[in-house]
Coordinates of C-alpha atoms in Angstrom, one line a residue:
M1 CA 66.3 -13.1 9.5
N2 CA 64.4 -10.5 11.5
E3 CA 62.1 -13.2 13.2
E4 CA 60.7 -10.7 15.5
L5 CA 59.1 -8.6 12.6
L6 CA 57.5 -11.5 10.9
A7 CA 56.1 -12.5 14.3
L8 CA 54.6 -9.1 14.8
V9 CA 53.1 -9.2 11.0
K10 CA 51.6 -12.6 11.9
V11 CA 50.1 -11.4 15.3
L12 CA 48.7 -8.1 13.7
S13 CA 47.2 -9.7 10.9
K14 CA 45.2 -12.3 13.0
E15 CA 44.2 -9.7 15.9
R16 CA 42.8 -7.2 13.1
S17 CA 41.6 -9.7 10.8
V18 CA 43.3 -7.8 8.0
D19 CA 45.4 -9.4 5.2
P20 CA 49.6 -9.8 6.2
E21 CA 50.1 -7.9 3.0
V22 CA 48.3 -5.0 4.4
V23 CA 50.5 -4.9 7.5
F24 CA 53.6 -5.5 5.4
R25 CA 52.6 -2.3 3.4
G26 CA 51.9 -0.4 6.6
I27 CA 55.3 -1.1 8.0
E28 CA 57.0 0.0 4.9
S29 CA 55.0 3.3 4.8
G30 CA 56.0 4.2 8.4
L31 CA 59.4 3.3 7.9
V32 CA 59.9 6.0 5.3
A33 CA 60.2 9.0 7.7
A34 CA 62.6 7.0 10.1
A35 CA 64.9 6.2 7.2
R36 CA 65.0 10.0 6.4
R37 CA 65.9 10.8 9.8
R38 CA 68.3 7.9 10.1
F39 CA 70.5 9.0 6.6
G40 CA 69.9 12.8 7.3
L41 CA 67.7 13.1 4.0
P42 CA 65.4 16.0 3.5
D43 CA 61.6 15.4 3.9
S44 CA 61.1 15.9 0.1
A45 CA 63.7 13.3 -1.0
P46 CA 62.3 10.3 -2.5
V47 CA 63.1 7.1 -0.2
K48 CA 61.8 3.7 -0.7
V49 CA 61.6 1.3 2.1
T50 CA 61.1 -2.4 1.1
V51 CA 60.7 -5.3 3.7
D52 CA 61.3 -9.0 2.6
R53 CA 58.4 -11.0 3.1
A54 CA 60.6 -14.2 3.7
S55 CA 63.4 -13.0 5.8
G56 CA 62.0 -9.8 7.3
D57 CA 64.9 -7.8 6.4
V58 CA 64.4 -3.9 5.7
R59 CA 66.3 -2.2 2.9
I60 CA 66.4 1.5 2.0
S61 CA 66.9 3.0 -1.5
D62 CA 66.7 6.3 -2.8
E63 CA 68.2 8.1 -6.0
S64 CA 71.7 7.3 -5.2
G65 CA 71.0 3.8 -5.0
D66 CA 70.8 0.9 -2.3
R67 CA 71.9 2.2 1.4
G68 CA 71.6 -1.0 2.8
P69 CA 69.6 -2.4 5.7
L70 CA 67.8 -0.3 8.3
E71 CA 68.4 -1.4 11.7
L72 CA 65.0 -1.4 13.7
T73 CA 66.1 0.2 17.0
R74 CA 63.3 1.3 19.4
T75 CA 63.5 4.9 18.4
V76 CA 62.9 3.7 14.8
A77 CA 59.8 1.6 15.9
L78 CA 58.2 4.7 18.0
A79 CA 58.6 7.0 15.0
A80 CA 56.9 4.4 12.8
R81 CA 54.1 3.2 15.2
Q82 CA 51.4 6.0 14.3
T83 CA 51.8 5.5 10.6
I84 CA 51.5 1.7 10.9
L85 CA 48.7 1.7 12.9
Q86 CA 46.7 4.5 10.7
R87 CA 47.2 2.1 7.7
I88 CA 46.1 -0.9 9.6
R89 CA 42.8 1.1 10.6
E90 CA 42.4 2.2 6.9
A91 CA 42.5 -1.5 5.8
E92 CA 40.0 -2.4 8.6
V93 CA 37.5 0.1 7.4
A94 CA 38.1 -0.9 3.9
A95 CA 37.5 -4.7 4.6
D96 CA 34.3 -3.9 6.5
A97 CA 33.3 -1.7 3.6
S98 CA 33.7 -4.5 1.1
A99 CA 32.2 -7.0 3.6
L100 CA 29.1 -4.8 3.6
V101 CA 28.7 -4.2 -0.1
A102 CA 28.9 -8.3 -0.3
K103 CA 26.1 -8.7 2.0
K104 CA 24.2 -6.0 0.1
G105 CA 20.5 -7.5 -0.6
T106 CA 20.7 -10.1 2.2
V107 CA 19.0 -10.5 5.4
V108 CA 21.1 -9.4 8.5
S109 CA 20.4 -10.0 12.1
G110 CA 21.3 -7.7 14.7
T111 CA 20.6 -6.1 17.9
V112 CA 18.6 -2.7 18.9
R113 CA 21.2 -0.3 20.4
R114 CA 19.1 2.8 20.3
F115 CA 16.6 5.0 18.8
Q116 CA 17.6 8.1 16.7
G117 CA 14.3 10.3 16.3
D118 CA 11.9 7.8 14.2
S119 CA 14.9 5.5 13.2
I120 CA 16.3 2.6 14.9
V121 CA 19.9 2.0 15.2
V122 CA 20.8 -1.8 14.7
E123 CA 24.2 -3.2 15.4
F124 CA 25.3 -6.2 13.5
G125 CA 28.8 -7.7 12.3
G126 CA 30.6 -4.8 13.8
A127 CA 28.7 -2.3 12.0
E128 CA 25.6 0.1 12.7
G129 CA 22.8 -0.1 10.4
L130 CA 19.9 2.4 10.3
I131 CA 15.8 1.6 9.8
Q132 CA 14.4 4.4 8.7
R133 CA 10.7 5.3 9.4
R134 CA 9.5 4.5 6.0
E135 CA 11.6 1.0 6.2
Q136 CA 9.6 0.2 9.4
V137 CA 6.2 -1.8 9.5
P138 CA 3.6 0.2 11.2
T139 CA 2.4 -2.4 13.4
E140 CA 5.9 -3.5 14.8
S141 CA 7.6 -1.9 17.8
F142 CA 10.9 -3.1 19.2
R143 CA 12.9 -2.6 22.7
I144 CA 16.6 -1.8 23.4
G145 CA 18.6 -5.1 23.2
E146 CA 16.0 -7.0 21.4
T147 CA 17.1 -9.2 18.2
I148 CA 16.0 -8.0 14.9
Q149 CA 16.2 -9.2 11.4
A150 CA 16.2 -7.0 8.3
L151 CA 17.3 -6.5 4.6
L152 CA 20.6 -4.7 4.2
L153 CA 19.1 -2.4 1.5
D154 CA 21.8 0.2 0.6
I155 CA 24.9 1.6 2.0
R156 CA 24.6 5.6 1.5
G157 CA 27.5 7.9 2.4
P158 CA 31.1 8.2 1.4
E159 CA 33.0 5.4 -0.1
G160 CA 34.3 3.5 2.9
R161 CA 32.5 5.3 5.4
G162 CA 28.7 4.5 4.2
R163 CA 26.0 4.0 6.6
P164 CA 24.0 0.6 6.0
I165 CA 20.2 1.2 5.6
L166 CA 18.1 -1.7 6.6
S167 CA 14.6 -2.5 5.8
R168 CA 11.7 -4.5 7.1
T169 CA 9.0 -3.5 4.7
H170 CA 10.6 -4.2 1.1
E171 CA 9.5 -7.1 -1.1
D172 CA 13.1 -8.8 -1.2
F173 CA 12.8 -8.9 2.6
L174 CA 10.2 -11.6 2.4
R175 CA 12.0 -13.2 -0.8
R176 CA 15.1 -13.7 1.1
L177 CA 13.3 -15.2 4.1
L178 CA 11.4 -17.7 1.8
E179 CA 14.9 -18.8 0.1
R180 CA 16.1 -19.4 3.5
E181 CA 13.4 -21.7 4.5
I182 CA 12.7 -23.2 1.2
P183 CA 15.6 -25.2 -0.5
E184 CA 13.6 -25.6 -3.8
L185 CA 13.8 -21.8 -4.3
R186 CA 17.5 -21.7 -3.7
E187 CA 18.1 -24.7 -6.3
G188 CA 15.7 -23.1 -8.9
V189 CA 13.0 -25.8 -8.9
V190 CA 10.5 -23.3 -8.0
K191 CA 10.4 -19.7 -9.2
I192 CA 8.9 -16.7 -7.6
H193 CA 7.6 -14.4 -10.1
T194 CA 5.8 -11.3 -8.1
I195 CA 5.9 -10.1 -4.5
V196 CA 3.2 -7.5 -3.3
R197 CA 3.2 -6.7 0.1
D198 CA 1.0 -4.8 2.8
P199 CA 3.7 -4.5 5.4
G200 CA 2.6 -6.3 8.7
I201 CA -0.9 -7.1 7.5
R202 CA -1.0 -9.2 4.3
A203 CA 1.3 -10.5 1.4
K204 CA 0.6 -12.3 -2.0
I205 CA 3.2 -14.4 -3.9
S206 CA 3.1 -16.0 -7.1
V207 CA 5.3 -19.0 -7.9
S208 CA 5.6 -21.5 -10.7
T209 CA 7.7 -24.4 -11.6
A210 CA 8.9 -26.2 -14.7
A211 CA 8.8 -29.7 -13.0
P212 CA 5.7 -31.5 -13.8
K213 CA 5.6 -33.5 -10.8
V214 CA 6.1 -30.4 -8.3
D215 CA 3.5 -28.5 -6.7
P216 CA 4.7 -25.0 -6.2
V217 CA 2.2 -23.7 -4.1
G218 CA 2.7 -27.0 -1.8
T219 CA 6.3 -26.8 -1.9
C220 CA 6.3 -23.4 -0.5
I221 CA 3.8 -23.9 2.4
G222 CA 5.4 -27.2 3.6
V223 CA 3.8 -30.1 5.6
R224 CA 1.1 -28.5 7.9
G225 CA 2.3 -25.1 6.8
A226 CA 5.7 -25.5 8.6
R227 CA 8.0 -23.7 6.0
I228 CA 5.3 -20.7 5.3
M229 CA 4.8 -20.4 9.4
A230 CA 8.4 -20.1 9.8
V231 CA 8.5 -17.1 7.5
R232 CA 5.6 -15.5 9.1
D233 CA 6.8 -15.5 12.7
A234 CA 9.9 -13.8 11.2
L235 CA 7.5 -11.2 9.9
R236 CA 5.5 -11.1 13.2
G237 CA 2.3 -12.6 12.1
E238 CA 2.1 -11.2 8.6
Q239 CA -0.4 -13.4 6.4
I240 CA 1.2 -14.8 3.4
D241 CA -0.8 -16.0 0.2
V242 CA 0.9 -18.2 -2.1
V243 CA -0.6 -18.5 -5.5
T244 CA 0.2 -20.2 -8.9
H245 CA 1.3 -17.8 -11.6
D246 CA -0.5 -17.8 -14.8
E247 CA 0.3 -15.9 -18.2
N248 CA -3.6 -15.8 -18.8
P249 CA -4.6 -12.5 -16.7
P250 CA -8.3 -14.1 -16.0
V251 CA -6.9 -17.5 -14.6
F252 CA -4.5 -15.5 -12.6
V253 CA -7.0 -13.3 -11.0
A254 CA -9.1 -16.1 -10.3
N255 CA -5.9 -17.8 -8.6
A256 CA -5.1 -14.8 -6.6
L257 CA -8.4 -13.7 -5.4
K258 CA -8.6 -17.1 -3.4
P259 CA -10.3 -17.9 -1.0
A260 CA -13.3 -16.2 -3.2
S261 CA -14.4 -18.2 -5.8
P262 CA -15.8 -16.0 -8.9
T263 CA -18.5 -17.4 -11.1
K264 CA -17.2 -15.3 -14.0
L265 CA -14.4 -13.2 -15.2
V266 CA -14.4 -11.1 -18.3
Y267 CA -11.1 -9.6 -19.6
F268 CA -10.8 -6.5 -21.7
A269 CA -7.2 -6.6 -23.1
A270 CA -7.4 -3.1 -24.8
R271 CA -7.7 -1.6 -21.3
R272 CA -6.1 -4.4 -19.2
R273 CA -9.3 -4.6 -17.0
V274 CA -10.7 -7.5 -15.3
K275 CA -14.6 -7.9 -14.3
V276 CA -14.9 -10.4 -11.7
H277 CA -18.5 -11.8 -11.2
V278 CA -19.0 -13.3 -7.5
R279 CA -22.1 -14.2 -5.5
L280 CA -23.5 -11.7 -3.2
E281 CA -22.5 -13.8 0.0
K282 CA -19.0 -14.0 -1.5
L283 CA -18.6 -10.3 -2.4
P284 CA -17.1 -9.2 1.2
I285 CA -14.5 -12.1 1.1
A286 CA -13.4 -11.3 -2.7
I287 CA -13.1 -7.5 -1.8
G288 CA -11.3 -8.1 1.7
K289 CA -11.2 -5.7 4.4
G290 CA -10.9 -2.3 3.2
G291 CA -10.4 -3.6 -0.3
Q292 CA -7.0 -5.1 0.8
N293 CA -7.5 -8.5 -1.2
V294 CA -8.7 -7.0 -4.4
R295 CA -5.9 -4.4 -3.9
L296 CA -3.1 -6.6 -3.7
T297 CA -4.4 -8.9 -6.5
S298 CA -4.5 -6.0 -8.9
R299 CA -0.9 -5.1 -7.9
L300 CA 0.3 -8.7 -8.4
V301 CA -1.5 -9.2 -11.7
G302 CA -0.9 -5.8 -13.0
V303 CA -4.3 -5.2 -14.4
E304 CA -7.3 -3.1 -13.2
I305 CA -10.0 -5.4 -11.2
D306 CA -13.8 -4.5 -10.8
V307 CA -15.5 -7.2 -8.5
N308 CA -19.3 -7.1 -8.1
T309 CA -22.3 -9.2 -8.6
A310 CA -23.7 -10.0 -12.2
E311 CA -26.8 -8.1 -11.3
E312 CA -24.7 -4.9 -10.6
F313 CA -22.7 -5.2 -13.7
E314 CA -25.7 -5.6 -15.7
R315 CA -27.3 -2.4 -13.9
G316 CA -24.2 -0.4 -14.6
A317 CA -24.1 -1.4 -18.2
G318 CA -27.5 -0.3 -18.6
R319 CA -26.8 3.1 -17.4
V320 CA -24.2 3.5 -19.9
R321 CA -26.3 2.1 -22.6
W322 CA -28.6 4.9 -21.7
I323 CA -26.0 7.6 -21.8
L324 CA -24.8 6.4 -25.2
S325 CA -28.4 6.5 -26.6
K326 CA -28.6 10.5 -25.7
V327 CA -25.6 11.0 -27.9
P328 CA -26.9 12.4 -31.4
G329 CA -25.5 10.6 -34.4
L330 CA -23.6 7.8 -32.6
P331 CA -23.5 4.6 -34.7
E332 CA -24.8 1.6 -33.1
T333 CA -21.6 -0.1 -34.1
A334 CA -19.7 2.5 -32.0
Q335 CA -22.1 1.9 -28.9
A336 CA -21.6 -1.8 -29.3
A337 CA -17.7 -1.3 -29.3
I338 CA -17.7 1.0 -26.2
L339 CA -19.9 -1.4 -24.1
A340 CA -17.8 -4.3 -25.2
A341 CA -14.9 -2.4 -23.6
G342 CA -16.1 -3.2 -20.4
F343 CA -17.6 0.3 -18.9
T344 CA -19.6 -0.5 -15.9
S345 CA -20.8 2.7 -14.9
P346 CA -21.3 6.4 -16.3
F347 CA -18.8 7.9 -13.9
E348 CA -16.1 5.6 -15.3
L349 CA -17.2 6.7 -18.9
M350 CA -16.8 10.4 -17.9
E351 CA -13.5 9.8 -16.4
T352 CA -12.0 8.2 -19.7
P353 CA -10.0 10.8 -22.2
A354 CA -11.7 11.4 -25.4
A355 CA -8.9 10.1 -27.5
E356 CA -9.2 6.7 -25.7
L357 CA -13.0 6.5 -26.1
A358 CA -12.4 7.5 -30.0
T359 CA -9.9 4.7 -30.3
L360 CA -12.2 2.1 -28.6
G361 CA -15.2 2.9 -30.5
G362 CA -13.7 3.7 -33.9
I363 CA -15.3 7.2 -34.0
E364 CA -14.1 11.0 -34.6
P365 CA -12.6 12.7 -31.5
K366 CA -15.4 15.4 -32.1
L367 CA -18.0 12.5 -31.5
A368 CA -16.2 11.2 -28.4
S369 CA -16.2 14.6 -27.0
E370 CA -19.8 14.9 -27.5
I371 CA -20.2 11.5 -25.3
L372 CA -18.2 13.3 -22.4
A373 CA -20.6 16.4 -22.8
V374 CA -23.7 14.2 -22.6
C375 CA -22.1 12.5 -19.4
H376 CA -21.4 15.7 -17.7
A377 CA -24.8 17.0 -18.4
E378 CA -26.8 13.8 -17.1
I379 CA -24.7 13.2 -14.2
R380 CA -24.9 15.9 -11.2
P381 CA -23.8 15.6 -7.6
R382 CA -25.8 13.6 -5.4
G383 CA -28.8 15.5 -3.8
E384 CA -28.8 18.3 -6.3
S385 CA -32.1 19.7 -7.6
A386 CA -33.4 21.0 -10.5
G387 CA -34.5 24.0 -9.3
P388 CA -32.9 26.9 -7.2
R389 CA -31.7 25.6 -3.8
P390 CA -31.8 27.7 -0.4
G391 CA -28.2 28.7 0.8
G392 CA -27.3 30.0 -2.9
G393 CA -24.8 26.9 -3.3
P394 CA -24.8 23.3 -4.8
G395 CA -25.0 21.9 -1.4
G396 CA -28.5 22.6 -0.2
S397 CA -28.9 24.6 2.9
R398 CA -25.0 25.2 3.4
P399 CA -23.7 28.0 1.1
G400 CA -21.8 26.7 -1.5
G401 CA -22.2 23.0 -0.8
P402 CA -19.6 20.4 0.2
R403 CA -16.6 20.1 -2.1
G404 CA -15.6 16.9 -3.7
S405 CA -19.2 15.7 -3.1
R406 CA -19.9 12.2 -4.5
R407 CA -21.7 11.9 -7.9
A408 CA -24.9 10.0 -8.5
F409 CA -26.5 8.8 -12.0
R410 CA -29.6 11.0 -12.0
P411 CA -31.2 11.8 -15.4
R412 CA -32.4 15.3 -15.7
E413 CA -36.0 16.0 -16.0
G414 CA -37.1 16.4 -19.7
R415 CA -34.2 14.8 -21.0
G416 CA -35.6 11.4 -22.1
G417 CA -35.0 9.9 -18.3
P418 CA -37.8 8.1 -16.5
P419 CA -39.7 10.4 -14.4
P420 CA -39.5 10.2 -10.6
A421 CA -42.0 8.0 -9.0
V422 CA -44.5 9.9 -6.8
P423 CA -45.2 7.9 -3.5
P424 CA -48.9 7.4 -2.6
Q425 CA -50.3 9.5 0.2
A426 CA -50.4 7.5 3.3
S427 CA -54.1 7.1 4.9
V428 CA -54.3 6.8 8.6
P429 CA -57.3 4.4 9.6
A430 CA -60.1 6.0 11.8
E431 CA -60.0 4.3 15.3
A432 CA -63.1 2.6 16.6
P433 CA -65.3 4.7 19.0
P434 CA -65.2 3.7 22.8
S435 CA -68.0 1.9 24.2
G436 CA -71.0 4.1 25.3
A437 CA -69.9 7.0 23.0
P438 CA -71.6 8.0 19.8
G439 CA -70.1 6.7 16.7
P440 CA -68.1 8.5 14.2
T441 CA -69.1 10.2 11.2
E442 CA -67.4 10.6 7.9
T443 CA -65.8 14.0 7.3
T444 CA -64.5 15.7 4.1
P445 CA -61.1 17.1 4.5
V446 CA -61.7 21.0 5.0
P447 CA -60.1 22.9 1.9
E448 CA -57.2 25.2 3.0
S449 CA -58.2 28.7 3.6
P450 CA -55.7 31.6 3.2
I451 CA -56.9 33.4 6.2
A452 CA -56.1 31.7 9.4
P453 CA -58.9 31.7 12.4
E454 CA -58.5 34.3 15.2
S455 CA -58.2 31.6 17.8
P456 CA -57.1 28.3 16.3
P457 CA -59.0 25.2 17.8
T458 CA -57.7 22.8 20.0
P459 CA -56.5 19.6 17.8
A460 CA -58.0 16.6 18.9
T461 CA -55.5 14.1 19.6
E462 CA -57.4 11.5 21.4
P463 CA -61.1 10.6 21.3
P464 CA -63.1 11.9 24.2
P465 CA -63.4 9.3 27.2
A466 CA -66.6 6.9 27.3
L467 CA -69.2 8.0 29.9
P468 CA -71.0 5.7 32.0
A469 CA -74.2 4.0 30.7
E470 CA -76.6 5.6 32.9
S471 CA -75.6 9.4 32.1
A472 CA -76.3 11.1 29.1
P473 CA -73.6 12.3 26.4
V474 CA -72.3 15.8 27.2
A475 CA -72.3 18.3 24.3
A476 CA -68.7 19.6 23.1
T477 CA -67.5 22.7 24.7
N478 CA -65.3 23.8 21.5
P479 CA -67.7 24.3 19.0
V480 CA -66.5 24.4 15.2
P481 CA -65.8 28.0 14.1
S482 CA -67.7 29.5 11.4
E483 CA -64.7 29.6 9.0
P484 CA -62.8 26.6 8.0
P485 CA -59.5 26.3 10.2
E486 CA -56.3 25.9 8.4
P487 CA -55.7 22.0 8.3
D488 CA -52.9 20.6 10.2
P489 CA -49.8 19.1 8.6
E490 CA -51.2 15.6 9.2
P491 CA -54.4 14.1 8.1
P492 CA -57.5 15.5 9.8
T493 CA -59.0 13.4 12.5
P494 CA -62.5 12.8 12.5
L495 CA -64.5 14.9 15.3
P496 CA -67.2 13.1 17.4
A497 CA -70.9 14.5 16.9
S498 CA -72.2 17.0 19.2

């Protein structure tokens, strides 16, 4: 029995964390060259080396048969050393690759080692992973030596030598953190349906349960928020909203919009659109900062959401009704069907394809195209006037006007729209005369003359100062010219009597 060889196999398998069978196969491969040299065989001669797993004896065989045992001398061991170590290294790499593949989709913890351009190199479990720029949270920053948690997203590269790709922005990263903190999720009592994230800022999660006595939202939050706070700390302060899942889209939207409380929800199944009515004071809460709350809710439920007050919705529907009334030959049933589809503004109607309008209203495609033509005719860029504009472009004084300007619903003149209201001319009340001065007299506004006077009079901006009681009034030094002067842009001020 070759006890020294068996002891060597045991030590190598323990130090390198590989299976003993891998070490035995490495020894057999390494002793092939030594066996050819020992028996004087050419390099191309087929030789087989077998190591007995129980006794450790080494036997050689070729085409001629069994050549007997091979004595493991120092020369034979040195010749086989490099091949044995190479086989062990290959086995280590394959074992590490298999371990990484088994960890794919799980959360790993490592240490920041260095920065490679915009990417972060993280060392974990004897491997080096990469967090690319698109997988990093924009609001986070790390230092070298800091501990970091991330999701093992993928392994990219040649098989056995791939580079682990980590992520902190993926939805499954939040899912795995929740499963780690909440045992009901691991056991299947509570189920996560959908996760949407605005990484680093806010996330929404929809959950449900089949157990009648289990509150899915309370289970995920925990006592005094202990469970959800642990997950939030791992995400460095990202706000997490847990809502109850529902198969009915309006109910699901109402759950997901919390803390806002809608007063009414209308669902249009044909367009997968929900109109949410809220009070005016609750409108900023329902929309969220930068539209974040309604945007995440739309992604969570999978429908388009319009949030506004009831008055604004009614005003928008009135504009759509006015547009449809301008289309010649459009039946009232088609108008009612299009209004029932939930159009809240003429712009939304204008951006709808003609084929979809024809399907919604049950009309011919030609008539749907006429509806869009009326929309384009009645809606023009904000600030556009009916007449020619200075500067030669649609933007007013600037040539060409701004590209992509916002469009406003403004009916053109002469097309049945309400005429623009003319503001009344403001009147300036006359000031009371100072004490001791002659009282003002009513003056009729002087009509405009096409001929300007040679020397325009000095405009009277202030009344003359009061004279002492004992002195007589002084006549005005600037007489009124014989020809009527051109009036100032402002309303004329009454002149004192001379």
